[in-house]
PDB file as gemmi writes it, atoms N, CA and C in Angstrom:
CRYST1    1.000    1.000    1.000  90.00  90.00  90.00 P 1                      
ATOM      1  N   UNK A   1     108.284 -18.501-101.879  1.00  0.00           N  
ATOM      2  CA  UNK A   1     107.905 -17.119-102.133  1.00  0.00           C  
ATOM      3  C   UNK A   1     108.979 -16.355-102.900  1.00  0.00           C  
ATOM      4  N   UNK A   2     110.248 -16.676-102.625  1.00  0.00           N  
ATOM      5  CA  UNK A   2     111.327 -16.003-103.344  1.00  0.00           C  
ATOM      6  C   UNK A   2     111.258 -16.340-104.833  1.00  0.00           C  
ATOM      7  N   UNK A   3     110.921 -17.583-105.143  1.00  0.00           N  
ATOM      8  CA  UNK A   3     110.795 -17.979-106.552  1.00  0.00           C  
ATOM      9  C   UNK A   3     109.689 -17.183-107.239  1.00  0.00           C  
ATOM     10  N   UNK A   4     108.589 -16.921-106.527  1.00  0.00           N  
ATOM     11  CA  UNK A   4     107.521 -16.101-107.100  1.00  0.00           C  
ATOM     12  C   UNK A   4     108.029 -14.690-107.379  1.00  0.00           C  
ATOM     13  N   UNK A   5     108.802 -14.146-106.461  1.00  0.00           N  
ATOM     14  CA  UNK A   5     109.337 -12.801-106.675  1.00  0.00           C  
ATOM     15  C   UNK A   5     110.217 -12.749-107.915  1.00  0.00           C  
ATOM     16  N   UNK A   6     111.043 -13.771-108.087  1.00  0.00           N  
ATOM     17  CA  UNK A   6     111.885 -13.822-109.284  1.00  0.00           C  
ATOM     18  C   UNK A   6     111.035 -13.926-110.546  1.00  0.00           C  
ATOM     19  N   UNK A   7     109.996 -14.737-110.487  1.00  0.00           N  
ATOM     20  CA  UNK A   7     109.093 -14.872-111.631  1.00  0.00           C  
ATOM     21  C   UNK A   7     108.378 -13.551-111.908  1.00  0.00           C  
ATOM     22  N   UNK A   8     107.914 -12.884-110.865  1.00  0.00           N  
ATOM     23  CA  UNK A   8     107.243 -11.599-111.043  1.00  0.00           C  
ATOM     24  C   UNK A   8     108.193 -10.576-111.673  1.00  0.00           C  
ATOM     25  N   UNK A   9     109.446 -10.584-111.239  1.00  0.00           N  
ATOM     26  CA  UNK A   9     110.395  -9.640-111.832  1.00  0.00           C  
ATOM     27  C   UNK A   9     110.645  -9.973-113.301  1.00  0.00           C  
ATOM     28  N   UNK A  10     110.720 -11.249-113.616  1.00  0.00           N  
ATOM     29  CA  UNK A  10     110.906 -11.662-115.005  1.00  0.00           C  
ATOM     30  C   UNK A  10     109.736 -11.186-115.864  1.00  0.00           C  
ATOM     31  N   UNK A  11     108.511 -11.379-115.377  1.00  0.00           N  
ATOM     32  CA  UNK A  11     107.335 -10.943-116.127  1.00  0.00           C  
ATOM     33  C   UNK A  11     107.302  -9.418-116.244  1.00  0.00           C  
ATOM     34  N   UNK A  12     107.700  -8.739-115.181  1.00  0.00           N  
ATOM     35  CA  UNK A  12     107.789  -7.281-115.208  1.00  0.00           C  
ATOM     36  C   UNK A  12     108.770  -6.830-116.294  1.00  0.00           C  
ATOM     37  N   UNK A  13     109.916  -7.506-116.384  1.00  0.00           N  
ATOM     38  CA  UNK A  13     110.916  -7.164-117.399  1.00  0.00           C  
ATOM     39  C   UNK A  13     110.364  -7.407-118.799  1.00  0.00           C  
ATOM     40  N   UNK A  14     109.634  -8.505-118.992  1.00  0.00           N  
ATOM     41  CA  UNK A  14     109.005  -8.759-120.294  1.00  0.00           C  
ATOM     42  C   UNK A  14     108.032  -7.633-120.644  1.00  0.00           C  
ATOM     43  N   UNK A  15     107.297  -7.182-119.647  1.00  0.00           N  
ATOM     44  CA  UNK A  15     106.359  -6.075-119.859  1.00  0.00           C  
ATOM     45  C   UNK A  15     107.111  -4.795-120.247  1.00  0.00           C  
ATOM     46  N   UNK A  16     108.167  -4.482-119.518  1.00  0.00           N  
ATOM     47  CA  UNK A  16     108.912  -3.248-119.782  1.00  0.00           C  
ATOM     48  C   UNK A  16     109.583  -3.260-121.151  1.00  0.00           C  
ATOM     49  N   UNK A  17     109.968  -4.429-121.630  1.00  0.00           N  
ATOM     50  CA  UNK A  17     110.620  -4.528-122.940  1.00  0.00           C  
ATOM     51  C   UNK A  17     109.619  -4.821-124.052  1.00  0.00           C  
ATOM     52  N   UNK A  18     108.332  -4.801-123.685  1.00  0.00           N  
ATOM     53  CA  UNK A  18     107.233  -5.010-124.641  1.00  0.00           C  
ATOM     54  C   UNK A  18     107.327  -6.359-125.359  1.00  0.00           C  
ATOM     55  N   UNK A  19     107.732  -7.383-124.623  1.00  0.00           N  
ATOM     56  CA  UNK A  19     107.814  -8.728-125.199  1.00  0.00           C  
ATOM     57  C   UNK A  19     106.758  -9.663-124.629  1.00  0.00           C  
ATOM     58  N   UNK A  20     105.788  -9.101-123.923  1.00  0.00           N  
ATOM     59  CA  UNK A  20     104.660  -9.876-123.413  1.00  0.00           C  
ATOM     60  C   UNK A  20     103.379  -9.156-123.841  1.00  0.00           C  
ATOM     61  N   UNK A  21     102.390  -9.918-124.189  1.00  0.00           N  
ATOM     62  CA  UNK A  21     101.108  -9.342-124.585  1.00  0.00           C  
ATOM     63  C   UNK A  21     100.543  -8.517-123.423  1.00  0.00           C  
ATOM     64  N   UNK A  22     100.055  -7.303-123.689  1.00  0.00           N  
ATOM     65  CA  UNK A  22      99.516  -6.453-122.626  1.00  0.00           C  
ATOM     66  C   UNK A  22      98.397  -7.115-121.817  1.00  0.00           C  
ATOM     67  N   UNK A  23      97.561  -7.908-122.470  1.00  0.00           N  
ATOM     68  CA  UNK A  23      96.485  -8.583-121.736  1.00  0.00           C  
ATOM     69  C   UNK A  23      97.037  -9.634-120.785  1.00  0.00           C  
ATOM     70  N   UNK A  24      98.087 -10.303-121.190  1.00  0.00           N  
ATOM     71  CA  UNK A  24      98.723 -11.277-120.308  1.00  0.00           C  
ATOM     72  C   UNK A  24      99.397 -10.572-119.134  1.00  0.00           C  
ATOM     73  N   UNK A  25     100.023  -9.427-119.403  1.00  0.00           N  
ATOM     74  CA  UNK A  25     100.642  -8.663-118.321  1.00  0.00           C  
ATOM     75  C   UNK A  25      99.591  -8.228-117.299  1.00  0.00           C  
ATOM     76  N   UNK A  26      98.412  -7.840-117.760  1.00  0.00           N  
ATOM     77  CA  UNK A  26      97.349  -7.442-116.829  1.00  0.00           C  
ATOM     78  C   UNK A  26      97.043  -8.558-115.844  1.00  0.00           C  
ATOM     79  N   UNK A  27      97.008  -9.791-116.317  1.00  0.00           N  
ATOM     80  CA  UNK A  27      96.754 -10.937-115.434  1.00  0.00           C  
ATOM     81  C   UNK A  27      97.865 -11.085-114.402  1.00  0.00           C  
ATOM     82  N   UNK A  28      99.110 -10.936-114.846  1.00  0.00           N  
ATOM     83  CA  UNK A  28     100.236 -11.042-113.918  1.00  0.00           C  
ATOM     84  C   UNK A  28     100.205  -9.901-112.903  1.00  0.00           C  
ATOM     85  N   UNK A  29      99.890  -8.724-113.379  1.00  0.00           N  
ATOM     86  CA  UNK A  29      99.829  -7.554-112.499  1.00  0.00           C  
ATOM     87  C   UNK A  29      98.797  -7.782-111.393  1.00  0.00           C  
ATOM     88  N   UNK A  30      97.639  -8.305-111.743  1.00  0.00           N  
ATOM     89  CA  UNK A  30      96.599  -8.591-110.744  1.00  0.00           C  
ATOM     90  C   UNK A  30      97.047  -9.686-109.781  1.00  0.00           C  
ATOM     91  N   UNK A  31      97.765 -10.678-110.293  1.00  0.00           N  
ATOM     92  CA  UNK A  31      98.270 -11.739-109.426  1.00  0.00           C  
ATOM     93  C   UNK A  31      99.277 -11.180-108.417  1.00  0.00           C  
ATOM     94  N   UNK A  32     100.138 -10.294-108.870  1.00  0.00           N  
ATOM     95  CA  UNK A  32     101.097  -9.658-107.964  1.00  0.00           C  
ATOM     96  C   UNK A  32     100.357  -8.899-106.870  1.00  0.00           C  
ATOM     97  N   UNK A  33      99.337  -8.152-107.252  1.00  0.00           N  
ATOM     98  CA  UNK A  33      98.555  -7.408-106.263  1.00  0.00           C  
ATOM     99  C   UNK A  33      97.899  -8.348-105.258  1.00  0.00           C  
ATOM    100  N   UNK A  34      97.424  -9.496-105.729  1.00  0.00           N  
ATOM    101  CA  UNK A  34      96.810 -10.469-104.832  1.00  0.00           C  
ATOM    102  C   UNK A  34      97.843 -11.008-103.840  1.00  0.00           C  
ATOM    103  N   UNK A  35      99.034 -11.308-104.323  1.00  0.00           N  
ATOM    104  CA  UNK A  35     100.086 -11.822-103.439  1.00  0.00           C  
ATOM    105  C   UNK A  35     100.443 -10.811-102.359  1.00  0.00           C  
ATOM    106  N   UNK A  36     100.331  -9.542-102.680  1.00  0.00           N  
ATOM    107  CA  UNK A  36     100.670  -8.508-101.702  1.00  0.00           C  
ATOM    108  C   UNK A  36      99.680  -8.431-100.544  1.00  0.00           C  
ATOM    109  N   UNK A  37      98.583  -9.150-100.619  1.00  0.00           N  
ATOM    110  CA  UNK A  37      97.638  -9.189 -99.501  1.00  0.00           C  
ATOM    111  C   UNK A  37      98.036 -10.260 -98.482  1.00  0.00           C  
ATOM    112  N   UNK A  38      99.059 -11.042 -98.786  1.00  0.00           N  
ATOM    113  CA  UNK A  38      99.508 -12.118 -97.902  1.00  0.00           C  
ATOM    114  C   UNK A  38     100.642 -11.581 -97.022  1.00  0.00           C  
ATOM    115  N   UNK A  39     100.416 -11.463 -95.719  1.00  0.00           N  
ATOM    116  CA  UNK A  39     101.432 -10.873 -94.834  1.00  0.00           C  
ATOM    117  C   UNK A  39     102.807 -11.552 -94.920  1.00  0.00           C  
ATOM    118  N   UNK A  40     102.846 -12.874 -94.981  1.00  0.00           N  
ATOM    119  CA  UNK A  40     104.140 -13.572 -95.048  1.00  0.00           C  
ATOM    120  C   UNK A  40     104.887 -13.216 -96.332  1.00  0.00           C  
ATOM    121  N   UNK A  41     104.154 -13.070 -97.421  1.00  0.00           N  
ATOM    122  CA  UNK A  41     104.775 -12.710 -98.697  1.00  0.00           C  
ATOM    123  C   UNK A  41     105.383 -11.311 -98.612  1.00  0.00           C  
ATOM    124  N   UNK A  42     104.652 -10.378 -98.009  1.00  0.00           N  
ATOM    125  CA  UNK A  42     105.162  -9.019 -97.854  1.00  0.00           C  
ATOM    126  C   UNK A  42     106.420  -9.008 -96.988  1.00  0.00           C  
ATOM    127  N   UNK A  43     106.446  -9.857 -95.963  1.00  0.00           N  
ATOM    128  CA  UNK A  43     107.616  -9.942 -95.083  1.00  0.00           C  
ATOM    129  C   UNK A  43     108.832 -10.449 -95.852  1.00  0.00           C  
ATOM    130  N   UNK A  44     108.637 -11.484 -96.658  1.00  0.00           N  
ATOM    131  CA  UNK A  44     109.740 -12.018 -97.459  1.00  0.00           C  
ATOM    132  C   UNK A  44     110.238 -10.959 -98.441  1.00  0.00           C  
ATOM    133  N   UNK A  45     109.313 -10.219 -99.030  1.00  0.00           N  
ATOM    134  CA  UNK A  45     109.707  -9.135 -99.935  1.00  0.00           C  
ATOM    135  C   UNK A  45     110.604  -8.138 -99.203  1.00  0.00           C  
ATOM    136  N   UNK A  46     110.187  -7.710 -98.038  1.00  0.00           N  
ATOM    137  CA  UNK A  46     110.972  -6.734 -97.279  1.00  0.00           C  
ATOM    138  C   UNK A  46     112.370  -7.261 -96.952  1.00  0.00           C  
ATOM    139  N   UNK A  47     112.471  -8.561 -96.728  1.00  0.00           N  
ATOM    140  CA  UNK A  47     113.755  -9.157 -96.356  1.00  0.00           C  
ATOM    141  C   UNK A  47     114.664  -9.441 -97.555  1.00  0.00           C  
ATOM    142  N   UNK A  48     114.105  -9.518 -98.765  1.00  0.00           N  
ATOM    143  CA  UNK A  48     114.911  -9.932 -99.923  1.00  0.00           C  
ATOM    144  C   UNK A  48     114.917  -8.931-101.074  1.00  0.00           C  
ATOM    145  N   UNK A  49     114.191  -7.834-100.949  1.00  0.00           N  
ATOM    146  CA  UNK A  49     114.023  -6.961-102.110  1.00  0.00           C  
ATOM    147  C   UNK A  49     115.326  -6.362-102.626  1.00  0.00           C  
ATOM    148  N   UNK A  50     116.333  -6.258-101.784  1.00  0.00           N  
ATOM    149  CA  UNK A  50     117.603  -5.683-102.231  1.00  0.00           C  
ATOM    150  C   UNK A  50     118.275  -6.518-103.319  1.00  0.00           C  
ATOM    151  N   UNK A  51     117.826  -7.749-103.521  1.00  0.00           N  
ATOM    152  CA  UNK A  51     118.421  -8.596-104.564  1.00  0.00           C  
ATOM    153  C   UNK A  51     117.791  -8.358-105.942  1.00  0.00           C  
ATOM    154  N   UNK A  52     116.821  -7.464-106.015  1.00  0.00           N  
ATOM    155  CA  UNK A  52     116.126  -7.178-107.274  1.00  0.00           C  
ATOM    156  C   UNK A  52     116.594  -5.850-107.857  1.00  0.00           C  
ATOM    157  N   UNK A  53     116.225  -5.616-109.107  1.00  0.00           N  
ATOM    158  CA  UNK A  53     116.611  -4.364-109.759  1.00  0.00           C  
ATOM    159  C   UNK A  53     115.870  -3.187-109.129  1.00  0.00           C  
ATOM    160  N   UNK A  54     116.489  -2.038-109.204  1.00  0.00           N  
ATOM    161  CA  UNK A  54     115.886  -0.827-108.646  1.00  0.00           C  
ATOM    162  C   UNK A  54     114.523  -0.558-109.268  1.00  0.00           C  
ATOM    163  N   UNK A  55     114.424  -0.738-110.564  1.00  0.00           N  
ATOM    164  CA  UNK A  55     113.156  -0.481-111.261  1.00  0.00           C  
ATOM    165  C   UNK A  55     112.048  -1.395-110.745  1.00  0.00           C  
ATOM    166  N   UNK A  56     112.361  -2.665-110.518  1.00  0.00           N  
ATOM    167  CA  UNK A  56     111.358  -3.598-110.006  1.00  0.00           C  
ATOM    168  C   UNK A  56     111.003  -3.269-108.558  1.00  0.00           C  
ATOM    169  N   UNK A  57     111.985  -2.905-107.763  1.00  0.00           N  
ATOM    170  CA  UNK A  57     111.716  -2.525-106.369  1.00  0.00           C  
ATOM    171  C   UNK A  57     110.750  -1.345-106.329  1.00  0.00           C  
ATOM    172  N   UNK A  58     110.993  -0.348-107.160  1.00  0.00           N  
ATOM    173  CA  UNK A  58     110.110   0.829-107.194  1.00  0.00           C  
ATOM    174  C   UNK A  58     108.700   0.435-107.622  1.00  0.00           C  
ATOM    175  N   UNK A  59     108.588  -0.411-108.639  1.00  0.00           N  
ATOM    176  CA  UNK A  59     107.280  -0.884-109.094  1.00  0.00           C  
ATOM    177  C   UNK A  59     106.560  -1.635-107.979  1.00  0.00           C  
ATOM    178  N   UNK A  60     107.249  -2.589-107.379  1.00  0.00           N  
ATOM    179  CA  UNK A  60     106.634  -3.439-106.362  1.00  0.00           C  
ATOM    180  C   UNK A  60     106.237  -2.623-105.135  1.00  0.00           C  
ATOM    181  N   UNK A  61     107.120  -1.747-104.688  1.00  0.00           N  
ATOM    182  CA  UNK A  61     106.803  -0.906-103.531  1.00  0.00           C  
ATOM    183  C   UNK A  61     105.649   0.041-103.827  1.00  0.00           C  
ATOM    184  N   UNK A  62     105.521   0.496-105.067  1.00  0.00           N  
ATOM    185  CA  UNK A  62     104.402   1.385-105.404  1.00  0.00           C  
ATOM    186  C   UNK A  62     103.073   0.643-105.277  1.00  0.00           C  
ATOM    187  N   UNK A  63     103.068  -0.647-105.577  1.00  0.00           N  
ATOM    188  CA  UNK A  63     101.846  -1.442-105.411  1.00  0.00           C  
ATOM    189  C   UNK A  63     101.497  -1.588-103.938  1.00  0.00           C  
ATOM    190  N   UNK A  64     102.506  -1.759-103.104  1.00  0.00           N  
ATOM    191  CA  UNK A  64     102.260  -1.854-101.665  1.00  0.00           C  
ATOM    192  C   UNK A  64     101.693  -0.541-101.139  1.00  0.00           C  
ATOM    193  N   UNK A  65     102.235   0.577-101.633  1.00  0.00           N  
ATOM    194  CA  UNK A  65     101.744   1.885-101.207  1.00  0.00           C  
ATOM    195  C   UNK A  65     100.290   2.078-101.609  1.00  0.00           C  
ATOM    196  N   UNK A  66      99.911   1.600-102.800  1.00  0.00           N  
ATOM    197  CA  UNK A  66      98.512   1.691-103.239  1.00  0.00           C  
ATOM    198  C   UNK A  66      97.609   0.899-102.308  1.00  0.00           C  
ATOM    199  N   UNK A  67      98.073  -0.267-101.882  1.00  0.00           N  
ATOM    200  CA  UNK A  67      97.288  -1.110-100.986  1.00  0.00           C  
ATOM    201  C   UNK A  67      97.055  -0.466 -99.636  1.00  0.00           C  
ATOM    202  N   UNK A  68      98.003   0.342 -99.183  1.00  0.00           N  
ATOM    203  CA  UNK A  68      97.870   1.017 -97.889  1.00  0.00           C  
ATOM    204  C   UNK A  68      96.810   2.104 -97.947  1.00  0.00           C  
ATOM    205  N   UNK A  69      96.600   2.664 -99.139  1.00  0.00           N  
ATOM    206  CA  UNK A  69      95.645   3.762 -99.291  1.00  0.00           C  
ATOM    207  C   UNK A  69      94.241   3.282 -99.617  1.00  0.00           C  
ATOM    208  N   UNK A  70      94.043   1.973 -99.711  1.00  0.00           N  
ATOM    209  CA  UNK A  70      92.714   1.448-100.067  1.00  0.00           C  
ATOM    210  C   UNK A  70      91.844   1.328 -98.845  1.00  0.00           C  
TER     211      UNK A  70                                                      
END                                                                             
């Protein structure tokens, strides 16, 4: 799961620097949202998120907040 988080952050960085096609980013974004429905994945995120950039933490946590309001 930690490897997925690193991959998600890498894809997020590609998106932020506009080096990934927007349609491809949409697919990754949906995959990230799907992973957030897995309780074990969310637990690992909570335990390891401090190792990621502030910008990615804010992005990822905002997705979790959206899921709580659904």
